[in-house]
Amino acid sequence: MTMYVYELDRVEHLRDWLALRNDVFQPVDNGLGNGSWEAIAHGEVAHFDPQLRPLVSPKSMFFSEQESLFVFDSETFATTKPKHGSQVLFGVKACDLVAISYQDKHFQQDPYYQARRQKTLLVGIDCSAPCENGFCRSVNAGPQVNENIADLILTPMPTIGGDMQGWWLICSSNNGRAAVSGMDLRPADSSWKSWREMNRRHSEAGFKSDTHIINGIQRINARAVPDEHWQQFAHQCISCSGCSQICPTCSCYTTRDLQEDDKYRRQRVWDSCQLEGFQKEASGANPSAEAGRRMYRFWYHKFSEDIALKMGRFGCTGCGRCETVCPGSVGVHSIMEKISNA
Ligand code: SF4
Ligand code: SF4
């Protein structure tokens, strides 16, 4: 579609406008240098930090950590599909938008996921610098927002003497354009494109070397890492499942049935391929009983070209979160270093 671009002095004006008709969520600093996705009501004075990339991705806004699927009352099954109002995710980084589009494909036929997703407007934000452990550039997931994923995109105007001059607001979908219709916005002149390109180049120049990532991807796909090496790497894994819980593209779940008086409720809850029982069959057979097999499976799913062919891209968006949370130092950078040298 034709992109309409406007000038914006303060992103908070846009957020407040969107909060008139929608529930708006944005990353909010928790005071510990991290953040989470919090609701911001219309009229609320809340600072928006364009650099803040929360440790928790917006995955759970669509794929709930725990939710009811149906209730059985001994005679009938009643689905418990969520009834969801319209919401806005405000300030989503390029890597997390790519993860959302990956999950959109995976959960295309899932009515629970779609009940939330179809009611959501995505406001993306271009990064001006790499985040901690991020390598989105190496896996084609950032640092600039892909116009085909977001509805609205915020891109920073250049700073003058250290002061921010404002933002350009790009309407990249019909829904995005409709959402700002009625707002008093100045159309941008054509210079925005070259400034946006300059911001992308400046941001990309700040990334550290990604040789270990590129080598690691090649070796995983060449099946060049022997099983005994995976088993050695896995000695550092304590099966906490932190990596898969935090990963914005992990989508595995299990179900459990709960009795509530004379009814039964089926719930689905996030699962993890790093847990020993994940693939255990009723017969007792377990193809991933060994920690090394589980570790191989996880990283194969993130970087395999076979899966990329099916899904249109690698399963890793380069957010670096697993490196930050892994207590055993086998997150993405550490493991790719090991794989490169195995
Ligand atoms: S594997 Fe790690 S770096 Fe890649 S998307 Fe998942 S959490 Fe982010
Ligand atoms: S976060 Fe690290 S220790 Fe925990 S399951 Fe993942 S690889 Fe293992």
mmCIF file of N, CA, C and O in Angstrom, residues 40 60 65 98 107 135 199 210 216 224 226 256 283 323:
data_model
loop_
_atom_site.group_PDB
_atom_site.id
_atom_site.type_symbol
_atom_site.label_atom_id
_atom_site.label_comp_id
_atom_site.label_asym_id
_atom_site.label_seq_id
_atom_site.Cartn_x
_atom_site.Cartn_y
_atom_site.Cartn_z
ATOM 1 N N ILE A 40 -1.204 1.258 29.670
ATOM 2 C CA ILE A 40 -1.154 2.703 29.903
ATOM 3 C C ILE A 40 -2.524 3.267 29.497
ATOM 4 O O ILE A 40 -2.914 3.174 28.332
ATOM 5 N N SER A 60 3.331 -13.523 25.112
ATOM 6 C CA SER A 60 2.182 -13.965 25.915
ATOM 7 C C SER A 60 0.922 -13.125 25.671
ATOM 8 O O SER A 60 -0.157 -13.484 26.132
ATOM 9 N N GLU A 65 0.332 -17.901 28.448
ATOM 10 C CA GLU A 65 1.160 -18.851 29.197
ATOM 11 C C GLU A 65 0.315 -19.999 29.754
ATOM 12 O O GLU A 65 0.766 -21.126 29.893
ATOM 13 N N VAL A 98 9.147 -9.451 14.070
ATOM 14 C CA VAL A 98 9.433 -10.621 13.230
ATOM 15 C C VAL A 98 8.973 -11.893 13.959
ATOM 16 O O VAL A 98 8.397 -12.797 13.356
ATOM 17 N N PHE A 107 0.469 -20.219 14.397
ATOM 18 C CA PHE A 107 -0.853 -20.291 15.031
ATOM 19 C C PHE A 107 -1.975 -19.808 14.096
ATOM 20 O O PHE A 107 -3.022 -19.368 14.567
ATOM 21 N N PHE A 135 21.524 -9.556 18.026
ATOM 22 C CA PHE A 135 22.226 -9.727 16.747
ATOM 23 C C PHE A 135 21.201 -9.879 15.613
ATOM 24 O O PHE A 135 21.398 -10.639 14.672
ATOM 25 N N ASN A 199 19.678 6.181 9.828
ATOM 26 C CA ASN A 199 19.508 5.611 11.176
ATOM 27 C C ASN A 199 19.779 4.104 11.150
ATOM 28 O O ASN A 199 20.433 3.554 12.040
ATOM 29 N N ASP A 210 29.756 -11.055 14.266
ATOM 30 C CA ASP A 210 28.814 -12.180 14.326
ATOM 31 C C ASP A 210 29.399 -13.452 13.697
ATOM 32 O O ASP A 210 28.676 -14.347 13.302
ATOM 33 N N GLY A 216 28.362 -20.998 13.374
ATOM 34 C CA GLY A 216 27.506 -21.939 14.105
ATOM 35 C C GLY A 216 26.343 -22.402 13.235
ATOM 36 O O GLY A 216 26.016 -23.590 13.212
ATOM 37 N N ALA A 224 27.642 -30.959 11.511
ATOM 38 C CA ALA A 224 29.082 -31.135 11.734
ATOM 39 C C ALA A 224 29.452 -31.243 13.209
ATOM 40 O O ALA A 224 30.625 -31.416 13.539
ATOM 41 N N PRO A 226 29.416 -33.367 16.483
ATOM 42 C CA PRO A 226 29.162 -34.740 16.940
ATOM 43 C C PRO A 226 28.266 -34.777 18.188
ATOM 44 O O PRO A 226 28.284 -33.849 19.010
ATOM 45 N N ARG A 256 -3.509 -29.974 30.186
ATOM 46 C CA ARG A 256 -3.813 -30.697 31.429
ATOM 47 C C ARG A 256 -5.302 -30.508 31.715
ATOM 48 O O ARG A 256 -5.897 -29.490 31.320
ATOM 49 N N SER A 283 4.472 -45.254 26.017
ATOM 50 C CA SER A 283 5.188 -46.528 26.161
ATOM 51 C C SER A 283 6.403 -46.400 27.080
ATOM 52 O O SER A 283 6.994 -47.384 27.484
ATOM 53 N N GLU A 323 20.633 -15.650 25.982
ATOM 54 C CA GLU A 323 21.980 -15.447 26.529
ATOM 55 C C GLU A 323 21.878 -14.747 27.888
ATOM 56 O O GLU A 323 22.599 -15.071 28.831
#
